[in-house]
CSV table of C-alpha atoms in Angstrom, one decimal:
chain,number,residue,atom,x,y,z
N,1,MET,CA,0.0,0.1,-0.1
N,2,PHE,CA,3.0,2.3,0.2
N,3,VAL,CA,5.2,3.5,-2.7
N,4,LEU,CA,8.3,5.5,-3.0
N,5,VAL,CA,7.9,8.7,-5.1
N,6,GLU,CA,10.7,10.6,-6.7
N,7,MET,CA,10.1,14.3,-6.6
N,8,VAL,CA,11.9,17.6,-7.2
N,9,ASP,CA,11.1,20.8,-5.3
N,10,THR,CA,12.6,24.1,-4.3
N,11,VAL,CA,13.0,24.4,-0.6
N,12,ARG,CA,13.2,27.8,1.1
N,13,ILE,CA,15.5,28.0,4.2
N,14,PRO,CA,15.0,31.3,6.3
N,15,PRO,CA,18.2,33.0,7.4
N,16,TRP,CA,17.7,32.1,11.1
N,17,SER,CA,18.0,28.4,10.1
N,18,PHE,CA,21.4,29.0,8.2
N,19,HIS,CA,23.3,27.5,11.2
N,20,ARG,CA,21.7,24.2,10.9
N,21,GLN,CA,22.9,21.4,8.7
N,22,LEU,CA,21.4,21.9,5.3
N,23,ASN,CA,20.2,18.3,4.9
N,24,ASP,CA,18.4,18.5,8.4
N,25,ALA,CA,16.7,21.9,7.5
N,26,ILE,CA,15.7,20.7,4.1
N,27,ALA,CA,14.2,17.4,5.6
N,28,GLU,CA,12.3,19.3,8.1
N,29,GLU,CA,10.8,21.7,5.5
N,30,LEU,CA,9.9,18.9,3.1
N,31,ASN,CA,8.2,17.1,5.8
N,32,LYS,CA,6.4,20.3,7.0
N,33,LYS,CA,5.2,20.8,3.5
N,34,LEU,CA,4.2,17.3,2.5
N,35,ALA,CA,3.5,15.0,5.4
N,36,ASN,CA,-0.2,14.1,5.8
N,37,LYS,CA,-1.0,15.9,2.6
N,38,VAL,CA,-2.3,14.6,-0.7
N,39,VAL,CA,-0.4,15.1,-4.0
N,40,TYR,CA,-2.8,15.0,-7.0
N,41,ASN,CA,-2.6,11.7,-8.8
N,42,VAL,CA,0.1,10.5,-6.5
N,43,GLY,CA,-1.2,9.6,-3.0
N,44,LEU,CA,-1.1,10.5,0.7
N,45,CYS,CA,2.4,11.6,1.7
N,46,ILE,CA,3.7,9.9,4.8
N,47,CYS,CA,7.3,11.0,5.3
N,48,LEU,CA,10.6,11.7,3.7
N,49,TYR,CA,12.6,8.6,2.6
N,50,ASP,CA,15.9,10.3,1.5
N,51,ILE,CA,17.4,13.2,-0.2
N,52,THR,CA,19.0,12.2,-3.5
N,53,LYS,CA,20.5,15.3,-4.8
N,54,LEU,CA,21.0,18.9,-3.7
N,55,GLU,CA,21.6,21.5,-6.3
N,56,ASP,CA,23.3,24.8,-5.5
N,57,SER,CA,21.5,27.1,-3.0
N,58,TYR,CA,20.7,30.6,-4.2
N,59,ILE,CA,19.7,33.9,-2.4
N,60,PHE,CA,17.5,36.1,-4.5
N,61,PRO,CA,17.3,40.0,-4.2
N,62,GLY,CA,14.6,41.0,-1.6
N,63,ASP,CA,14.5,37.6,0.1
N,64,GLY,CA,17.1,36.7,2.8
N,65,ALA,CA,16.2,33.0,2.6
N,66,SER,CA,18.2,30.5,0.5
N,67,HIS,CA,16.5,28.6,-2.2
N,68,THR,CA,17.6,25.1,-3.0
N,69,LYS,CA,16.3,22.7,-5.6
N,70,VAL,CA,16.1,19.3,-4.0
N,71,HIS,CA,15.8,15.8,-5.5
N,72,PHE,CA,14.3,13.4,-3.0
N,73,ARG,CA,12.1,10.3,-2.5
N,74,TYR,CA,9.0,10.4,-0.4
N,75,VAL,CA,7.0,7.5,1.2
N,76,VAL,CA,3.4,7.8,-0.1
N,77,PHE,CA,0.3,5.8,0.7
N,78,HIS,CA,-1.0,4.7,-2.7
N,79,PRO,CA,-2.5,1.1,-2.8
N,80,PHE,CA,-2.3,-0.5,-6.2
N,81,LEU,CA,-5.4,-1.5,-8.2
N,82,ASP,CA,-6.9,-4.8,-6.8
N,83,GLU,CA,-4.8,-4.7,-3.6
N,84,ILE,CA,-6.4,-6.3,-0.6
N,85,LEU,CA,-6.4,-4.1,2.5
N,86,VAL,CA,-7.9,-4.5,6.0
N,87,GLY,CA,-9.5,-1.5,7.8
N,88,LYS,CA,-12.2,-0.6,10.2
N,89,ILE,CA,-15.9,0.3,9.6
N,90,LYS,CA,-16.4,3.9,10.3
N,91,GLY,CA,-20.1,3.7,9.7
N,92,CYS,CA,-22.8,3.1,7.1
N,93,SER,CA,-24.9,5.5,5.0
N,94,ALA,CA,-27.1,5.1,2.0
N,95,GLU,CA,-23.9,5.7,0.0
N,96,GLY,CA,-22.3,2.6,1.4
N,97,VAL,CA,-19.9,1.3,3.9
N,98,HIS,CA,-17.3,3.9,5.0
N,99,VAL,CA,-14.0,2.4,6.1
N,100,SER,CA,-10.9,3.9,7.9
N,101,LEU,CA,-7.3,2.9,8.2
N,102,GLY,CA,-6.7,5.5,11.0
N,103,PHE,CA,-4.1,7.4,9.1
N,104,PHE,CA,-6.4,7.3,5.9
N,105,ASP,CA,-10.2,7.8,6.2
N,106,ASP,CA,-11.7,8.3,2.8
N,107,ILE,CA,-12.5,4.8,1.8
N,108,ILE,CA,-16.1,3.9,0.5
N,109,ILE,CA,-17.6,0.5,-0.3
N,110,PRO,CA,-20.7,1.3,-2.5
N,111,PRO,CA,-23.9,-0.8,-2.1
N,112,GLU,CA,-23.4,-2.7,-5.4
N,113,SER,CA,-20.0,-3.8,-4.2
N,114,LEU,CA,-21.2,-5.5,-1.0
N,115,GLN,CA,-21.8,-9.2,-0.5
N,116,GLN,CA,-25.3,-9.8,-2.2
N,117,PRO,CA,-28.1,-9.8,-1.3
N,118,THR,CA,-27.6,-6.8,1.0
N,119,LYS,CA,-30.0,-4.4,2.6
N,120,PHE,CA,-29.7,-1.1,4.3
N,121,ASP,CA,-31.4,-0.9,7.7
N,122,GLU,CA,-32.8,2.6,7.9
N,123,ALA,CA,-33.5,2.6,11.6
N,124,GLU,CA,-30.2,1.2,12.6
N,125,GLN,CA,-28.2,2.9,9.8
N,126,VAL,CA,-26.3,-0.2,9.0
N,127,TRP,CA,-25.9,-2.5,6.0
N,128,MET,CA,-26.5,-6.1,6.4
N,129,TRP,CA,-25.8,-9.1,4.3
N,130,GLU,CA,-28.7,-11.4,4.1
N,131,TYR,CA,-26.7,-14.6,4.0
N,132,GLU,CA,-28.6,-17.6,3.0
N,133,THR,CA,-27.8,-21.2,4.3
N,134,ASP,CA,-29.9,-24.2,4.3
N,135,GLU,CA,-31.1,-23.3,7.8
N,136,GLY,CA,-32.5,-20.0,6.5
N,137,ALA,CA,-31.3,-16.5,6.3
N,138,HIS,CA,-28.8,-14.9,8.7
N,139,ASP,CA,-28.6,-11.1,8.8
N,140,LEU,CA,-24.9,-10.3,9.1
N,141,TYR,CA,-24.6,-6.7,10.2
N,142,MET,CA,-21.7,-4.5,9.1
N,143,ASP,CA,-21.3,-2.7,12.4
N,144,GLN,CA,-19.1,0.2,13.2
N,145,GLY,CA,-15.7,-0.6,14.6
N,146,GLU,CA,-15.6,-4.0,13.0
N,147,GLU,CA,-12.5,-5.0,11.0
N,148,ILE,CA,-13.1,-5.4,7.3
N,149,ARG,CA,-11.2,-6.9,4.4
N,150,PHE,CA,-11.7,-5.3,1.2
N,151,ARG,CA,-10.3,-5.0,-2.4
N,152,VAL,CA,-9.3,-1.6,-3.9
N,153,VAL,CA,-11.1,-1.4,-7.1
N,154,ASP,CA,-10.8,2.3,-8.0
N,155,GLU,CA,-9.3,5.6,-6.8
N,156,VAL,CA,-10.6,9.1,-7.2
N,157,PHE,CA,-8.3,12.2,-7.1
N,158,ILE,CA,-10.1,15.5,-6.9
N,159,ASP,CA,-8.4,18.7,-7.6
N,160,THR,CA,-9.4,20.8,-4.6
N,161,SER,CA,-8.0,24.2,-5.6
N,162,PRO,CA,-10.2,27.1,-4.9
N,163,SER,CA,-12.5,27.6,-7.9
N,164,GLY,CA,-12.8,31.3,-7.6
N,165,PRO,CA,-16.1,33.3,-7.5
N,166,SER,CA,-19.2,31.3,-8.5
N,167,ALA,CA,-20.7,32.1,-12.0
N,168,LYS,CA,-24.1,33.5,-10.6
N,169,LYS,CA,-22.9,36.8,-9.1
N,170,GLU,CA,-25.5,38.5,-6.6
N,171,GLY,CA,-25.5,42.3,-7.0
N,172,PRO,CA,-25.1,44.5,-4.0
N,173,SER,CA,-28.8,45.1,-4.0
N,174,ALA,CA,-29.5,41.5,-3.4
N,175,ALA,CA,-27.3,41.4,-0.2
N,176,ALA,CA,-30.5,41.0,1.8
N,177,THR,CA,-30.8,37.3,0.5
N,178,ALA,CA,-28.1,35.2,2.0
N,179,PRO,CA,-26.2,33.6,-1.0
N,180,PRO,CA,-26.0,29.9,-0.9
N,181,ALA,CA,-22.3,30.1,-1.9
N,182,GLY,CA,-21.3,29.4,1.7
N,183,ALA,CA,-23.1,26.1,1.7
N,184,GLU,CA,-21.6,25.2,-1.8
N,185,ASP,CA,-18.2,26.0,-0.6
N,186,SER,CA,-18.4,23.8,2.4
N,187,ALA,CA,-19.9,21.0,0.4
N,188,GLN,CA,-16.9,21.2,-2.0
N,189,GLN,CA,-14.4,21.2,0.9
N,190,LYS,CA,-15.9,18.1,2.2
N,191,GLU,CA,-14.9,16.3,-1.0
N,192,ALA,CA,-11.7,14.5,0.0
N,193,PRO,CA,-8.9,15.0,-2.5
N,194,TYR,CA,-8.1,11.4,-2.6
N,195,THR,CA,-10.8,8.6,-2.2
N,196,LEU,CA,-10.5,4.8,-2.4
N,197,ILE,CA,-13.4,2.7,-3.8
N,198,GLY,CA,-13.6,-0.7,-2.4
N,199,SER,CA,-15.3,-3.9,-2.9
N,200,VAL,CA,-16.2,-7.0,-0.7
N,201,SER,CA,-18.2,-9.0,-3.1
N,202,GLU,CA,-15.9,-12.0,-3.2
N,203,PRO,CA,-15.4,-15.0,-0.8
N,204,GLY,CA,-13.1,-14.0,2.0
N,205,LEU,CA,-13.9,-10.3,1.9
N,206,GLY,CA,-16.0,-8.4,4.2
N,207,LEU,CA,-15.9,-8.6,8.0
N,208,LEU,CA,-13.1,-10.7,9.3
N,209,SER,CA,-15.4,-12.3,11.8
N,210,TRP,CA,-17.4,-13.7,8.8
N,211,TRP,CA,-14.5,-15.9,7.6
N,212,ASN,CA,-12.6,-16.7,10.8
N,213,SER,CA,-13.5,-20.3,11.8
J,1,MET,CA,-6.0,12.8,18.9
J,2,LYS,CA,-7.7,14.7,16.2
J,3,ILE,CA,-7.4,13.1,12.8
J,4,ASN,CA,-7.0,15.3,9.8
J,5,HIS,CA,-10.0,14.3,7.9
J,6,GLY,CA,-9.9,17.1,5.3
J,7,PHE,CA,-6.6,16.1,3.6
J,8,THR,CA,-5.2,19.2,1.9
J,9,LYS,CA,-3.6,19.1,-1.5
J,10,VAL,CA,-0.1,20.3,-2.2
J,11,THR,CA,2.0,20.5,-5.3
J,12,VAL,CA,5.8,20.1,-5.9
J,13,ASP,CA,7.9,21.6,-8.9
J,14,GLN,CA,8.3,18.3,-10.5
J,15,LEU,CA,7.2,14.7,-10.2
J,16,ARG,CA,10.0,12.4,-11.5
J,17,ASP,CA,8.4,9.0,-10.7
J,18,ALA,CA,5.2,8.6,-9.1
J,19,ASN,CA,5.9,4.9,-8.7
J,20,ALA,CA,9.7,4.4,-8.2
J,21,ALA,CA,9.4,1.5,-5.9
J,22,MET,CA,6.8,-0.5,-4.0
J,23,LEU,CA,7.4,-0.6,-0.3
J,24,SER,CA,6.4,-3.5,2.2
J,25,ASN,CA,4.6,-2.5,5.4
J,26,TYR,CA,7.8,-3.8,7.1
J,27,GLU,CA,10.0,-1.3,5.4
J,28,VAL,CA,7.6,1.7,6.1
J,29,TYR,CA,7.2,0.4,9.8
J,30,GLN,CA,11.0,0.4,10.4
J,31,LEU,CA,11.4,3.8,8.7
J,32,LEU,CA,8.8,5.4,11.0
J,33,THR,CA,10.1,3.6,14.1
J,34,ASP,CA,13.6,4.9,13.3
J,35,LEU,CA,12.4,8.4,12.5
J,36,LYS,CA,10.4,8.5,15.8
J,37,GLU,CA,13.6,7.6,17.8
J,38,LYS,CA,15.5,10.3,16.0
J,39,ARG,CA,12.8,12.9,16.7
J,40,LYS,CA,12.7,12.0,20.4
J,41,GLU,CA,16.1,13.5,20.6
J,42,MET,CA,15.0,16.7,19.0
J,43,VAL,CA,12.5,17.7,21.6
J,44,LYS,CA,12.3,21.2,20.8
J,45,ASN,CA,11.7,20.8,17.0
J,46,LYS,CA,9.0,18.1,16.9
J,47,HIS,CA,6.6,20.4,18.8
J,48,SER,CA,7.0,23.5,16.7
J,49,THR,CA,4.2,24.4,14.7
J,50,GLY,CA,4.3,22.9,11.2
J,51,GLN,CA,5.6,19.6,12.7
J,52,GLN,CA,2.0,18.6,13.8
J,53,ASN,CA,1.1,17.1,10.5
J,54,LEU,CA,4.2,14.8,10.5
J,55,ASN,CA,3.4,13.8,14.1
J,56,THR,CA,-0.1,12.9,13.4
J,57,ILE,CA,0.6,10.9,10.2
J,58,MET,CA,3.6,9.1,11.9
J,59,TYR,CA,1.5,8.2,15.0
J,60,GLU,CA,-1.6,7.0,13.1
J,61,THR,CA,0.5,5.0,10.5
J,62,LEU,CA,2.5,3.3,13.2
J,63,LYS,CA,-0.6,2.7,15.2
J,64,TYR,CA,-2.1,0.9,12.1
J,65,LEU,CA,1.0,-1.1,11.1
J,66,SER,CA,1.8,-2.2,14.6
J,67,LYS,CA,-1.3,-4.3,14.5
J,68,THR,CA,-0.2,-6.0,11.3
J,69,PRO,CA,2.2,-8.9,10.7
J,70,CYS,CA,4.9,-6.5,9.7
J,71,ALA,CA,5.5,-5.4,13.3
J,72,HIS,CA,7.0,-8.9,14.0
J,73,GLN,CA,9.2,-9.1,11.0
J,74,ASN,CA,12.9,-8.3,10.6
J,75,PRO,CA,15.3,-8.1,7.7
J,76,ASP,CA,16.1,-11.9,8.0
J,77,THR,CA,12.5,-13.1,8.0
J,78,VAL,CA,11.7,-11.0,5.0
J,79,LYS,CA,14.8,-12.2,3.1
J,80,LYS,CA,14.0,-15.8,4.0
J,81,PHE,CA,10.4,-15.4,3.0
J,82,LEU,CA,11.3,-13.9,-0.4
J,83,THR,CA,13.7,-16.8,-1.0
J,84,SER,CA,11.1,-19.4,-0.1
J,85,MET,CA,8.7,-17.8,-2.6
J,86,LEU,CA,11.0,-18.2,-5.5
J,87,PRO,CA,9.8,-21.5,-6.9
J,88,HIS,CA,6.2,-20.4,-6.9
J,89,LYS,CA,6.7,-17.7,-9.7
J,90,LEU,CA,4.5,-15.0,-8.0
J,91,THR,CA,4.6,-11.4,-9.1
J,92,LYS,CA,6.1,-8.6,-6.9
J,93,ALA,CA,2.6,-7.4,-6.0
J,94,GLU,CA,1.5,-10.9,-5.0
J,95,LYS,CA,4.6,-11.6,-2.8
J,96,LEU,CA,4.2,-8.1,-1.3
J,97,GLN,CA,0.6,-8.9,-0.2
J,98,LEU,CA,1.5,-12.3,1.3
J,99,LEU,CA,4.3,-10.6,3.1
J,100,ASN,CA,2.0,-7.8,4.5
J,101,HIS,CA,-1.0,-10.0,5.3
J,102,ARG,CA,0.5,-13.4,6.3
J,103,PRO,CA,-2.6,-15.2,5.1
J,104,GLN,CA,-3.7,-18.3,6.9
J,105,THR,CA,-6.5,-19.6,4.7
J,106,ALA,CA,-6.8,-20.8,1.1
J,107,VAL,CA,-9.5,-18.2,0.5
J,108,GLU,CA,-7.0,-15.4,1.4
J,109,ILE,CA,-4.4,-16.8,-0.9
J,110,GLN,CA,-6.9,-16.9,-3.7
J,111,LEU,CA,-7.7,-13.2,-3.1
J,112,MET,CA,-4.1,-12.2,-3.3
J,113,VAL,CA,-2.8,-14.4,-6.1
J,114,GLU,CA,-4.2,-13.5,-9.4
J,115,GLU,CA,-6.0,-16.5,-11.4
J,116,SER,CA,-4.9,-18.7,-8.5
J,117,GLU,CA,-7.2,-21.6,-9.7
J,118,GLU,CA,-5.2,-21.7,-12.9
J,119,ARG,CA,-1.8,-21.2,-11.5
J,120,LEU,CA,-1.8,-23.1,-8.2
J,121,THR,CA,-3.0,-26.6,-7.2
J,122,GLU,CA,-4.7,-27.3,-3.9
J,123,GLU,CA,-1.4,-28.7,-2.7
J,124,GLN,CA,0.6,-25.7,-3.7
J,125,ILE,CA,-2.0,-23.4,-1.9
J,126,ASP,CA,-1.5,-25.5,1.2
J,127,GLU,CA,2.2,-25.4,0.6
J,128,LEU,CA,2.2,-21.5,0.4
J,129,ILE,CA,0.1,-21.2,3.7
J,130,GLN,CA,2.6,-23.5,5.4
J,131,LYS,CA,5.6,-21.4,4.2
J,132,VAL,CA,3.9,-18.2,5.2
J,133,THR,CA,3.0,-19.6,8.7
J,134,ASP,CA,6.5,-21.0,9.2
J,135,VAL,CA,8.7,-18.3,7.9
J,136,LEU,CA,6.7,-15.1,8.9
J,137,PRO,CA,6.4,-14.5,12.6
J,138,GLY,CA,2.8,-14.3,13.8
J,139,ASP,CA,1.5,-12.2,16.7
J,140,PRO,CA,3.2,-13.8,19.8
J,141,GLN,CA,0.3,-12.7,22.1
J,142,LYS,CA,-2.4,-14.4,19.7
J,143,GLU,CA,-0.4,-17.6,19.4
J,144,ALA,CA,0.2,-17.7,23.3
J,145,ASP,CA,-3.6,-17.4,23.7
J,146,ALA,CA,-4.4,-20.0,21.0
J,147,SER,CA,-2.0,-22.6,22.5
J,148,ALA,CA,-3.0,-22.0,26.1
J,149,ASP,CA,-4.3,-25.2,27.4
J,150,PRO,CA,-7.7,-24.5,29.3
J,151,GLU,CA,-7.4,-27.7,31.3
J,152,MET,CA,-4.1,-26.4,32.9
J,153,GLU,CA,-5.7,-23.3,34.3
J,154,THR,CA,-6.0,-23.5,38.1
J,155,ASP,CA,-7.0,-20.9,40.5
J,156,GLN,CA,-4.0,-19.1,42.0
């Protein structure tokens, strides 16, 4: 689920850090910038692996800090397609089962990818697998906190840069009506920059407790 | 500890290789454990603003990995495991999954090995389970509980 990614970036070291070892200052800046952040189409950055090349450091007019082009490798969380992972059920909604790994939260198993037949219990807000045996049907609940084994079937990267002012511009006279732009923004912000789509519709997938003898 | 649910996006000047190498959970676990030790000595720095993201992701990732088989692995067991896998002609991704998960059942092996019905006989699947169980250490606590003989328990 982890990969090594080679990147190049320009690191700015402020003058008050000039006394430090360059490699240490650079490592700290890179981790400050990238750790726990998503790089579009790459994955969730975990921590710096190593620095492979430092180019010359420059100081530009007007800025006392040094700028260094750094070639480095970073540990990134990026499961490969079809990889099997184990996580914990965060909760259920009409959209499906939400799974978390602790350090990564945005995993969804949509209803069509659950073991079939499956039903959403509105009252309990939980998905359940209506498992048929010769003795009759057992309702297997996908409860919060349960460990779940799933297959990664897709990934979605969303570019979450600010989109600028919305097309529908309210004139100053319409200031009395509160524009819905606030709600729209918060909805956009709630979309994770990196989401994994999972599936549990195969033997061996789903709650670990279903398969442990 | 508050988790950063809303991951923010960053960009770098240049992406040279988005997939330079696959890392096993063991390698990442070792890296983070070593980094944690190094940072313990830098008490002042690790609490400065800006370091919180690294602290959070390290803590959460270590917490997750510590509950997986990689927490009991070492360079020797990994090397031994990869050697034992040679005759089975598995892909790198398949070996990585077996290493990360230490599957104990045929059903798990079939999930991790593509087209396993065509490539592996039932005996070969059993052989894989045996190798994985023997070469890769399991959770010592779980195995102690499993082997505890209930008849031996006496009131103390």
